[in-house]
mmCIF file of C-alpha atoms in Angstrom:
data_model
loop_
_atom_site.group_PDB
_atom_site.id
_atom_site.type_symbol
_atom_site.label_atom_id
_atom_site.label_comp_id
_atom_site.label_asym_id
_atom_site.label_seq_id
_atom_site.Cartn_x
_atom_site.Cartn_y
_atom_site.Cartn_z
ATOM 1 C CA MET A 1 39.433 -32.384 -91.795
ATOM 2 C CA ILE A 2 35.704 -32.983 -91.607
ATOM 3 C CA SER A 3 33.783 -31.770 -94.638
ATOM 4 C CA THR A 4 31.621 -28.762 -93.921
ATOM 5 C CA GLU A 5 29.509 -29.104 -97.020
ATOM 6 C CA ASN A 6 26.061 -30.581 -96.651
ATOM 7 C CA GLU A 7 26.046 -33.950 -98.441
ATOM 8 C CA GLU A 8 22.315 -34.210 -99.007
ATOM 9 C CA ILE A 9 19.993 -31.289 -99.564
ATOM 10 C CA GLN A 10 16.462 -32.226 -98.574
ATOM 11 C CA PRO A 11 13.857 -31.703 -101.327
ATOM 12 C CA ILE A 12 11.539 -29.909 -98.913
ATOM 13 C CA LEU A 13 14.280 -27.360 -98.168
ATOM 14 C CA ILE A 14 14.842 -26.754 -101.860
ATOM 15 C CA ALA A 15 11.092 -26.201 -102.248
ATOM 16 C CA LEU A 16 11.077 -23.774 -99.297
ATOM 17 C CA MET A 17 14.020 -21.855 -100.765
ATOM 18 C CA VAL A 18 12.247 -21.588 -104.129
ATOM 19 C CA VAL A 19 9.037 -20.415 -102.438
ATOM 20 C CA SER A 20 11.054 -17.851 -100.440
ATOM 21 C CA VAL A 21 12.633 -16.479 -103.612
ATOM 22 C CA VAL A 22 9.248 -16.282 -105.378
ATOM 23 C CA ILE A 23 7.690 -14.445 -102.419
ATOM 24 C CA TYR A 24 10.747 -12.153 -102.271
ATOM 25 C CA PHE A 25 10.358 -11.130 -105.921
ATOM 26 C CA TRP A 26 6.646 -10.582 -105.354
ATOM 27 C CA GLY A 27 7.650 -8.213 -102.539
ATOM 28 C CA VAL A 28 10.186 -6.542 -104.854
ATOM 29 C CA TYR A 29 7.366 -5.719 -107.255
ATOM 30 C CA PHE A 30 5.272 -4.130 -104.490
ATOM 31 C CA HIS A 31 8.171 -2.150 -103.033
ATOM 32 C CA VAL A 32 9.214 -0.846 -106.447
ATOM 33 C CA ARG A 33 5.654 0.400 -106.880
ATOM 34 C CA ILE A 34 5.763 2.026 -103.409
ATOM 35 C CA VAL A 35 9.008 3.791 -104.319
ATOM 36 C CA GLN A 36 7.611 4.986 -107.656
ATOM 37 C CA VAL A 37 4.434 6.373 -106.111
ATOM 38 C CA SER A 38 6.312 7.925 -103.169
ATOM 39 C CA LYS A 39 8.733 9.709 -105.511
ATOM 40 C CA LYS A 40 5.874 10.967 -107.640
ATOM 41 C CA ASP A 41 3.519 12.090 -104.847
ATOM 42 C CA LYS A 42 6.178 13.357 -102.402
ATOM 43 C CA ASP A 43 3.848 12.881 -99.450
ATOM 44 C CA LEU A 44 4.867 13.955 -95.958
ATOM 45 C CA THR A 45 6.853 10.790 -95.187
ATOM 46 C CA TRP A 46 7.997 9.872 -98.697
ATOM 47 C CA LYS A 47 11.711 9.699 -97.861
ATOM 48 C CA LEU A 48 11.046 7.467 -94.877
ATOM 49 C CA ASP A 49 8.811 5.227 -96.997
ATOM 50 C CA ILE A 50 11.470 4.858 -99.702
ATOM 51 C CA PHE A 51 14.180 4.159 -97.122
ATOM 52 C CA ASN A 52 11.960 1.553 -95.449
ATOM 53 C CA SER A 53 11.228 -0.180 -98.766
ATOM 54 C CA ILE A 54 14.920 -0.374 -99.612
ATOM 55 C CA MET A 55 15.779 -1.710 -96.157
ATOM 56 C CA MET A 56 13.005 -4.323 -96.330
ATOM 57 C CA LEU A 57 14.269 -5.570 -99.679
ATOM 58 C CA PHE A 58 17.852 -5.638 -98.434
ATOM 59 C CA ILE A 59 17.152 -7.448 -95.155
ATOM 60 C CA PHE A 60 15.099 -10.183 -96.790
ATOM 61 C CA PHE A 61 17.611 -10.634 -99.630
ATOM 62 C CA GLN A 62 20.412 -10.916 -97.090
ATOM 63 C CA SER A 63 18.368 -13.325 -94.987
ATOM 64 C CA ILE A 64 17.533 -15.653 -97.887
ATOM 65 C CA PHE A 65 21.138 -15.468 -99.135
ATOM 66 C CA MET A 66 22.714 -16.278 -95.762
ATOM 67 C CA HIS A 67 20.240 -19.068 -94.928
ATOM 68 C CA THR A 68 20.864 -20.703 -98.294
ATOM 69 C CA ILE A 69 24.657 -20.383 -98.130
ATOM 70 C CA THR A 70 24.921 -21.541 -94.517
ATOM 71 C CA TYR A 71 22.730 -24.528 -95.263
ATOM 72 C CA ILE A 72 24.967 -25.593 -98.134
ATOM 73 C CA ILE A 73 28.231 -24.780 -96.305
ATOM 74 C CA LYS A 74 27.658 -25.383 -92.589
ATOM 75 C CA ASP A 75 30.908 -23.836 -91.286
ATOM 76 C CA LEU A 76 31.070 -20.844 -93.574
ATOM 77 C CA TYR A 77 33.489 -18.985 -91.311
ATOM 78 C CA MET A 78 36.182 -21.567 -92.110
ATOM 79 C CA TYR A 79 36.164 -20.386 -95.730
ATOM 80 C CA THR A 80 35.480 -16.683 -95.336
ATOM 81 C CA GLY A 81 36.892 -15.962 -91.900
ATOM 82 C CA GLU A 82 35.068 -14.805 -88.815
ATOM 83 C CA TRP A 83 35.050 -11.192 -90.045
ATOM 84 C CA PHE A 84 32.458 -12.146 -92.665
ATOM 85 C CA CYS A 85 30.089 -13.531 -90.033
ATOM 86 C CA TYR A 86 30.555 -10.492 -87.785
ATOM 87 C CA LEU A 87 29.977 -8.144 -90.724
ATOM 88 C CA PHE A 88 26.687 -9.861 -91.533
ATOM 89 C CA LYS A 89 25.734 -9.788 -87.855
ATOM 90 C CA VAL A 90 26.186 -6.009 -87.806
ATOM 91 C CA ILE A 91 24.341 -5.592 -91.123
ATOM 92 C CA ASP A 92 21.484 -7.760 -89.868
ATOM 93 C CA THR A 93 21.267 -5.828 -86.599
ATOM 94 C CA TYR A 94 21.274 -2.465 -88.435
ATOM 95 C CA THR A 95 18.571 -3.426 -90.911
ATOM 96 C CA THR A 96 16.415 -5.052 -88.223
ATOM 97 C CA SER A 97 16.712 -1.924 -86.057
ATOM 98 C CA CYS A 98 15.674 0.198 -89.033
ATOM 99 C CA LEU A 99 12.592 -1.902 -89.583
ATOM 100 C CA TYR A 100 11.591 -1.925 -85.915
ATOM 101 C CA GLY A 101 12.028 1.802 -85.601
ATOM 102 C CA HIS A 102 10.218 2.730 -88.801
ATOM 103 C CA SER A 103 6.728 2.733 -87.306
ATOM 104 C CA LEU A 104 7.904 4.766 -84.341
ATOM 105 C CA ILE A 105 9.589 7.356 -86.561
ATOM 106 C CA ILE A 106 6.505 7.665 -88.808
ATOM 107 C CA SER A 107 4.300 8.053 -85.726
ATOM 108 C CA LEU A 108 6.583 10.695 -84.208
ATOM 109 C CA THR A 109 6.721 12.607 -87.484
ATOM 110 C CA LYS A 110 2.953 12.669 -87.845
ATOM 111 C CA TYR A 111 2.480 13.422 -84.135
ATOM 112 C CA THR A 112 4.828 16.395 -84.385
ATOM 113 C CA ILE A 113 3.215 17.769 -87.530
ATOM 114 C CA ILE A 114 -0.407 17.133 -86.508
ATOM 115 C CA VAL A 115 -0.429 17.750 -82.744
ATOM 116 C CA HIS A 116 2.279 20.407 -82.597
ATOM 117 C CA TRP A 117 1.360 21.894 -85.949
ATOM 118 C CA GLN A 118 2.212 25.483 -84.916
ATOM 119 C CA LYS A 119 5.807 24.617 -84.005
ATOM 120 C CA ALA A 120 6.085 22.423 -87.093
ATOM 121 C CA LYS A 121 4.773 25.278 -89.230
ATOM 122 C CA GLU A 122 7.375 27.626 -87.744
ATOM 123 C CA TRP A 123 10.155 25.160 -88.482
ATOM 124 C CA GLY A 124 8.653 23.969 -91.741
ATOM 125 C CA ASN A 125 7.205 20.515 -92.375
ATOM 126 C CA GLU A 126 10.098 19.631 -94.677
ATOM 127 C CA LYS A 127 12.664 20.416 -91.973
ATOM 128 C CA VAL A 128 10.754 18.362 -89.382
ATOM 129 C CA THR A 129 10.520 15.353 -91.703
ATOM 130 C CA MET A 130 14.220 15.696 -92.593
ATOM 131 C CA ILE A 131 15.155 15.639 -88.885
ATOM 132 C CA TYR A 132 13.144 12.446 -88.387
ATOM 133 C CA PHE A 133 14.626 10.957 -91.568
ATOM 134 C CA TRP A 134 18.145 11.346 -90.136
ATOM 135 C CA ILE A 135 17.035 10.022 -86.749
ATOM 136 C CA ASN A 136 15.707 6.972 -88.620
ATOM 137 C CA ILE A 137 19.142 6.390 -90.157
ATOM 138 C CA ILE A 138 21.235 7.166 -87.055
ATOM 139 C CA HIS A 139 19.274 5.393 -84.299
ATOM 140 C CA PRO A 140 20.196 1.858 -85.537
ATOM 141 C CA VAL A 141 23.883 2.823 -85.465
ATOM 142 C CA LEU A 142 23.509 3.847 -81.830
ATOM 143 C CA SER A 143 21.684 0.592 -81.094
ATOM 144 C CA ILE A 144 24.528 -1.409 -82.654
ATOM 145 C CA LEU A 145 27.189 0.499 -80.712
ATOM 146 C CA ILE A 146 25.339 -0.041 -77.437
ATOM 147 C CA TRP A 147 24.835 -3.719 -78.284
ATOM 148 C CA LEU A 148 28.518 -4.199 -79.140
ATOM 149 C CA CYS A 149 29.562 -2.507 -75.899
ATOM 150 C CA ILE A 150 27.307 -4.759 -73.851
ATOM 151 C CA ARG A 151 27.998 -7.968 -75.764
ATOM 152 C CA PRO A 152 31.092 -7.651 -77.975
ATOM 153 C CA ASP A 153 31.098 -11.234 -79.314
#
């Protein structure tokens, strides 16, 4: 059997991995601050902002982790099974969809509350933001299901 482990790790790649981890922890600091301030202020979109910060931290951690592991062990699926790769594909698709949709959800929330302020006032701003919060969580699931129906590999 051919070895799937990388025999020689290039020094430049080690340096890039270290830089990636340093930048990641710098981002962790900023996102922890965003979460703290959002919880304290409870602005209009505070739940969406906290959810986005958590998803950003998760997606970049997962990305750095998988790039590092798959560089060291080229054929990872031989050790973990294909289910592991498919699981990370779904996780990556979900988190990416969350990040892409975040700006749209924030814009729709503010549009609803600012432009249609009378309807929003009748419903209550908290109820409107809660509806958009759940749309933000559910829309990536729908995207994944549609994607898996179109391209199940």
